[in-house]
CSV table of C-alpha atoms and ligand atoms in Angstrom, one decimal:
chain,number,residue,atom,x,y,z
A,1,UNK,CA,-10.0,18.4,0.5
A,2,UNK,CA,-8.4,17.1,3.9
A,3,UNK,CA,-9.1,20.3,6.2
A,4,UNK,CA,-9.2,19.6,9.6
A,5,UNK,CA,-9.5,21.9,12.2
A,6,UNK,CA,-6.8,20.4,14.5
A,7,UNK,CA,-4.5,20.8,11.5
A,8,UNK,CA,-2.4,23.7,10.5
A,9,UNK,CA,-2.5,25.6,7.1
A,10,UNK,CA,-1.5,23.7,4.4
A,11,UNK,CA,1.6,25.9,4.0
A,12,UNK,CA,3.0,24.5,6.9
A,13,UNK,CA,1.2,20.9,6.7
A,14,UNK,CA,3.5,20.1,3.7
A,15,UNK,CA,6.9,20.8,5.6
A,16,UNK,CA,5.9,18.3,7.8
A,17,UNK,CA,3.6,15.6,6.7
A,18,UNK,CA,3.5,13.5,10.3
A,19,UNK,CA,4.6,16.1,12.5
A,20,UNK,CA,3.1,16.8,15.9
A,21,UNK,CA,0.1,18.8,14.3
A,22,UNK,CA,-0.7,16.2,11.6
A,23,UNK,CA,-0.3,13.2,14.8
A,24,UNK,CA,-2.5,15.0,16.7
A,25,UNK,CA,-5.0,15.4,13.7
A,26,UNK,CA,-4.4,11.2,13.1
A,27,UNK,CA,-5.7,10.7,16.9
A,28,UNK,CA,-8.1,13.0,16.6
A,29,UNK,CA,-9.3,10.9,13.6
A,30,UNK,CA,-9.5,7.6,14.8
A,31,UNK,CA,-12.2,6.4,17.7
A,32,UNK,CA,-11.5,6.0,21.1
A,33,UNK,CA,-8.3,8.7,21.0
A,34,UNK,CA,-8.3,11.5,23.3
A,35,UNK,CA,-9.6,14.4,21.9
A,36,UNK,CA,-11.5,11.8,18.9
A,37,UNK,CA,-13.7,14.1,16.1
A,38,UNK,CA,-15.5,12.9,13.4
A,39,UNK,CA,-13.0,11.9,10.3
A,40,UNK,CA,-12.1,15.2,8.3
A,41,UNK,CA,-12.9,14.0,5.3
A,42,UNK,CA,-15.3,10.8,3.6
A,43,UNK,CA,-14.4,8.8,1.0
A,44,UNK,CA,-14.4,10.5,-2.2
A,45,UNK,CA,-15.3,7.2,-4.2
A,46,UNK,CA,-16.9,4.0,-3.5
A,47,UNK,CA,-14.3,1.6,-2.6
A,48,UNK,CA,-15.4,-0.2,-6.3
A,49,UNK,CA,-15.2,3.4,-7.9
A,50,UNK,CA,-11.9,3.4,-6.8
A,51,UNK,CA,-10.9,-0.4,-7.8
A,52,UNK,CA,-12.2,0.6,-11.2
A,53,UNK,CA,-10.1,3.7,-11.4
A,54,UNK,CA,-6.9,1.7,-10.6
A,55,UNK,CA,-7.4,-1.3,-12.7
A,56,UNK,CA,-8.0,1.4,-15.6
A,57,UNK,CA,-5.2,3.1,-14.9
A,58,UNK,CA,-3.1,-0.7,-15.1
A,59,UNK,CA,-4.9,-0.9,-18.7
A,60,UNK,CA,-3.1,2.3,-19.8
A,61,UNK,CA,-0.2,1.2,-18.8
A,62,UNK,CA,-0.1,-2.0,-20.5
A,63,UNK,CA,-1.3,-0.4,-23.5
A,64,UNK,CA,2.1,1.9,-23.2
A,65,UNK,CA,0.3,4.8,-22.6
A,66,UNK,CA,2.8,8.0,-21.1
A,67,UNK,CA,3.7,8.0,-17.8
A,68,UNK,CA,1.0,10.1,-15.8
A,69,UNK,CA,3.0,12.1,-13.4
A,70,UNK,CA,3.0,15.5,-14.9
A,71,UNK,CA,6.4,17.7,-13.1
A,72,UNK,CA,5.7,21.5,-13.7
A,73,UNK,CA,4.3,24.5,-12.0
A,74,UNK,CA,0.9,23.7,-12.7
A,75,UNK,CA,1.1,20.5,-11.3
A,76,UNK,CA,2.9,21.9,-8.5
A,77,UNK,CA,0.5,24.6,-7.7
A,78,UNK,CA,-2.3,22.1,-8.2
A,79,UNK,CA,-1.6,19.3,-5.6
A,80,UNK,CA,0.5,22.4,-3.0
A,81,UNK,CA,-2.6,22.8,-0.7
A,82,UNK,CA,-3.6,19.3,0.1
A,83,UNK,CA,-3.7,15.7,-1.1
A,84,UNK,CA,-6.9,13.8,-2.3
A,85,UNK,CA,-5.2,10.2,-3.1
A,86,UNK,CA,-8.1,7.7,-4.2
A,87,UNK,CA,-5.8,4.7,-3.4
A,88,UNK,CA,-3.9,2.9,-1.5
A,89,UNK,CA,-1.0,0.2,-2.0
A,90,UNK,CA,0.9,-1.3,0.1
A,91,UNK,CA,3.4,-2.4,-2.0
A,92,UNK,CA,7.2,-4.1,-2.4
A,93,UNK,CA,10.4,-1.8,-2.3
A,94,UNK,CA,11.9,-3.9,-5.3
A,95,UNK,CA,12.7,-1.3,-8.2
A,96,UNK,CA,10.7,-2.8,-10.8
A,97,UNK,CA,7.3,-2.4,-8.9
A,98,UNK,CA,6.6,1.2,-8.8
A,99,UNK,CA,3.1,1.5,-8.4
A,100,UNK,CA,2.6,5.5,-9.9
A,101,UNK,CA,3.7,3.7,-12.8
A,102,UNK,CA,1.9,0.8,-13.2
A,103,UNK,CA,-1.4,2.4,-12.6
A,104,UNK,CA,-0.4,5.2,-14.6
A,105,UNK,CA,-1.6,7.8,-11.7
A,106,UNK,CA,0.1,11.1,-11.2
A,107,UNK,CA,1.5,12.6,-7.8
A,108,UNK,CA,-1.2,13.1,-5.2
A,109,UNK,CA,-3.4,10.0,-6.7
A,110,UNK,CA,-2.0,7.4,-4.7
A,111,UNK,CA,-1.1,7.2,-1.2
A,112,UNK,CA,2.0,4.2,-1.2
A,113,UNK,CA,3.9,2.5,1.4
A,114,UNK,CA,6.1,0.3,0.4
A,115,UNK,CA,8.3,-2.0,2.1
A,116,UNK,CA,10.6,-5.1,1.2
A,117,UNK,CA,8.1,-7.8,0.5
A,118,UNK,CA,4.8,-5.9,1.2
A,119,UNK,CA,4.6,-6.7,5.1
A,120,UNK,CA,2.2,-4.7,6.9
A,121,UNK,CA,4.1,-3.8,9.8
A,122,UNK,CA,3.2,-1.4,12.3
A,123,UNK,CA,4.5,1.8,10.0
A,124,UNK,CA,2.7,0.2,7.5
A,125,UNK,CA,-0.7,-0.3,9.0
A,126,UNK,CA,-0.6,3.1,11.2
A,127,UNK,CA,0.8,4.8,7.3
A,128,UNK,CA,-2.5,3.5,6.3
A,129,UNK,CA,-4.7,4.2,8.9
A,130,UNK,CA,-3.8,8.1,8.3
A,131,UNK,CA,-4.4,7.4,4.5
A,132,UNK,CA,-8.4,6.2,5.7
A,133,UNK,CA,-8.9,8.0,8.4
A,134,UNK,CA,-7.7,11.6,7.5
A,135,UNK,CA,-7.7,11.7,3.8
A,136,UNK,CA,-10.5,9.7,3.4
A,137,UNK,CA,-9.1,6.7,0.6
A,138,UNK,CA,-11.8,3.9,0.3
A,139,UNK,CA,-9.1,1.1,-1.7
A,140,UNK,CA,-5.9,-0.4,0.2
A,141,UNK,CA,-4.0,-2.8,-2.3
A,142,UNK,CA,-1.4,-5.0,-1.4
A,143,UNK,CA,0.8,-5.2,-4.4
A,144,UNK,CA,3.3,-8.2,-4.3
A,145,UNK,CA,5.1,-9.3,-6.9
A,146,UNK,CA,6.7,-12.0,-8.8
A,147,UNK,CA,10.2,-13.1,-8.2
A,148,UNK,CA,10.0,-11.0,-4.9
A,149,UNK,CA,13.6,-11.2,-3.5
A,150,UNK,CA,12.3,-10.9,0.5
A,151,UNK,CA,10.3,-14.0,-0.3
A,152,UNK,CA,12.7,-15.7,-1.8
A,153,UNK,CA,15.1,-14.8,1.5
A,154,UNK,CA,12.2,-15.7,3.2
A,155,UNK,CA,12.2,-19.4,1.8
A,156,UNK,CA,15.5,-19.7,2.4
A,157,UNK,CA,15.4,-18.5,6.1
A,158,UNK,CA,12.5,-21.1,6.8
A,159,UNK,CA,14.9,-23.9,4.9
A,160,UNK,CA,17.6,-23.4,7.0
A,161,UNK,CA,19.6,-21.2,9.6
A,162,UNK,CA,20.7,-18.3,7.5
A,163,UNK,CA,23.5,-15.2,8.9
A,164,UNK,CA,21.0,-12.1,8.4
A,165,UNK,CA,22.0,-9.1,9.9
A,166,UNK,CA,19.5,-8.5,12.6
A,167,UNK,CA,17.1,-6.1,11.3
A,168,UNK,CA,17.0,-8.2,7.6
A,169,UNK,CA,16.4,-11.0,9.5
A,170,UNK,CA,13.7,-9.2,11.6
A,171,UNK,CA,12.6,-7.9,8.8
A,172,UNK,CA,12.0,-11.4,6.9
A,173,UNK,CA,10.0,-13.0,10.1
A,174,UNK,CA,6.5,-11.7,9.4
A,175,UNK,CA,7.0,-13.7,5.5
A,176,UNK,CA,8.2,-17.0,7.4
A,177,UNK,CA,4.8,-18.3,7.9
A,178,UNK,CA,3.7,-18.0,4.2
A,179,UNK,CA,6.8,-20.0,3.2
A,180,UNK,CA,6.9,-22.6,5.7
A,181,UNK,CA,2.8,-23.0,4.3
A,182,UNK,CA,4.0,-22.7,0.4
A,183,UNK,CA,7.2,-25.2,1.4
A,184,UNK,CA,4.7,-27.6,2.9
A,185,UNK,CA,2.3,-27.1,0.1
A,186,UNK,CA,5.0,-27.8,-2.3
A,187,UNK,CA,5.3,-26.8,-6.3
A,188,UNK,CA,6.2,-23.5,-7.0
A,189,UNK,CA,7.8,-22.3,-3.2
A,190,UNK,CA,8.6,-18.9,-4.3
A,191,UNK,CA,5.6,-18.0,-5.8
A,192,UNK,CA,3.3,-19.8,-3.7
A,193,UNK,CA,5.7,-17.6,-0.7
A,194,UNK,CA,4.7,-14.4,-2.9
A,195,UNK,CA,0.9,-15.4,-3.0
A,196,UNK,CA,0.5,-16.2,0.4
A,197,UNK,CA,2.4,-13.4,1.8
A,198,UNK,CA,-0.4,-11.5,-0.3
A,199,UNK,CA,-3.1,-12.5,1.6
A,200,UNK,CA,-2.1,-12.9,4.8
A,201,UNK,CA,-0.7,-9.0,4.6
A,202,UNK,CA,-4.2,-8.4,3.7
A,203,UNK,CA,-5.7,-10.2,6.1
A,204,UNK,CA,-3.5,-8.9,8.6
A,205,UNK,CA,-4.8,-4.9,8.0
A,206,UNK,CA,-8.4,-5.5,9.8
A,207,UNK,CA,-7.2,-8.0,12.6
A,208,UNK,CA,-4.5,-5.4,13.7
A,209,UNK,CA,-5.6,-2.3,13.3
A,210,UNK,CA,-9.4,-1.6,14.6
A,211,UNK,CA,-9.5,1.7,12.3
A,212,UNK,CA,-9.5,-0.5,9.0
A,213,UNK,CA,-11.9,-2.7,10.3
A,214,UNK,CA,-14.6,-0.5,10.9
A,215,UNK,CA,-14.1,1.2,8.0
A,216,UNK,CA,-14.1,-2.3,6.3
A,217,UNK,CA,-17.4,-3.4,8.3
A,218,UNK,CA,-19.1,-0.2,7.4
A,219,UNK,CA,-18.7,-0.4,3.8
A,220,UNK,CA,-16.1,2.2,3.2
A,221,UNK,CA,-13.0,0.5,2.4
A,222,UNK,CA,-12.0,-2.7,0.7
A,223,UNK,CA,-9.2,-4.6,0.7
A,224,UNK,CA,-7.6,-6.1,-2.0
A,225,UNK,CA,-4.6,-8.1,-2.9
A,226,UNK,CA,-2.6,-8.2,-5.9
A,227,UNK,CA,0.5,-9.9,-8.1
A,228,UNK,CA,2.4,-8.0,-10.8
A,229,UNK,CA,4.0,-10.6,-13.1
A,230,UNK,CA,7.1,-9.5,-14.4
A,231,UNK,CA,7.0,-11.6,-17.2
A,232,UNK,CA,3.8,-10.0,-18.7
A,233,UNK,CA,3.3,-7.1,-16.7
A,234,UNK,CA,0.0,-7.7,-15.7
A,235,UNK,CA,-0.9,-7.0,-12.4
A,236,UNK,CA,-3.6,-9.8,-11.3
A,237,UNK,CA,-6.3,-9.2,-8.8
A,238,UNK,CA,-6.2,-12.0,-6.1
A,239,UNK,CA,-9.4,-13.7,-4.9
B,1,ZN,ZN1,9.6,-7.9,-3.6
């Protein structure tokens, strides 16, 4: 589905999934890059199609269907070739917010970077630059969560002086802003952190990276952000 001619076979495209072929493919992808082509592959679905399909996928799961991620030979042989993700989330490390799980997707459906409190830093934005550009995903999420412990270190970094080691604490910078605006907002600090660390992550994708804002400007991808409530396990779509 993702052939590109600058790419190698997909025997050896597996063993090394951003090596120096599949960079040179990525720069060959985006516009303005030496060498730049047209994208290998368009979206498959319409970024809405694709909204759809995960939101239905987050209704299985909360109606405790199976897991979706199918481990055997079959699946194996099936997704061995290539990937053809539909989505993608840029989601929390924390081990409750697995995001195969909650949208009930299988390997090879969703394309996930995750980080500790969903910050779209720069391996996060060029991760999903490849996903748009090369394998031709129309949906980024941003998938924070409730009770999001890099928020609430967050908080308490913009409360006061804490002793971080120094990449933590580098680390915890980009979520500053939202809690110094949820601490001045007052009521709920933490969540109002979580929610505003939400949107300014999403925000964030077009104004740094010029390859998700034309795709965004041209109608091929959308954006979204989203909270998964531990308490009900709903994830919640976020205007
Ligand atoms: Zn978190």
């Amino acid at each position: 589905m993702n052939a590109c001619p600058c790419c190698p076979p997909a025997g050896l495209r597996r063993r090394s999934f951003l090596g120096a072929a599949a960079l040179a493919c990525l720069a060959a992808a985006i516009p303005g890059a030496a060498g730049a082509a047209t994208p290998a592959a368009g979206p498959r679905l319409a970024p809405d199609q694709a909204l759809a399909r995960l939101m239905a996928g987050h209704a299985r799961y909360l109606a405790g269907a199976a897991p979706a991620i199918a481990v055997n030979a079959e699946a194996r042989a099936a997704r061995a070739a290539g990937q053809a993700p539909f989505a993608a989330i840029l989601g929390c490390a924390d081990s409750r917010a697995a995001p195969e799980l909650l949208f009930n997707t299988g390997l090879g459906e969703l394309f996930v970077v995750r980080n500790a409190g969903n910050v779209a830093d720069t391996g996060a934005v060029g991760s999903l630059e490849y996903a748009v550009a090369n394998l031709g995903v129309s949906l980024i999420m941003v998938l924070g969560h409730e009770r999001c412990g890099a928020a609430d270190a967050a908080v308490a970094a913009a409360r006061a002086p804490l002793a971080l080691p120094p990449q933590l604490g580098d680390m915890l910078q980009p979520i500053i802003p939202s809690a110094l605006a949820a601490i001045r907002a007052g009521g709920d600090v933490l969540d109002g952190t979580i929610r505003a660390n939400i949107a300014r992550n999403a925000a964030r994708l077009v104004e740094v990276s010029p390859v998700l804002a034309a795709a965004t400007a041209a109608g091929r991808l959308r954006i979204v952000g989203a909270r998964y409530d531990l308490d009900d396990e709903a994830v919640a779509l976020m205007s």
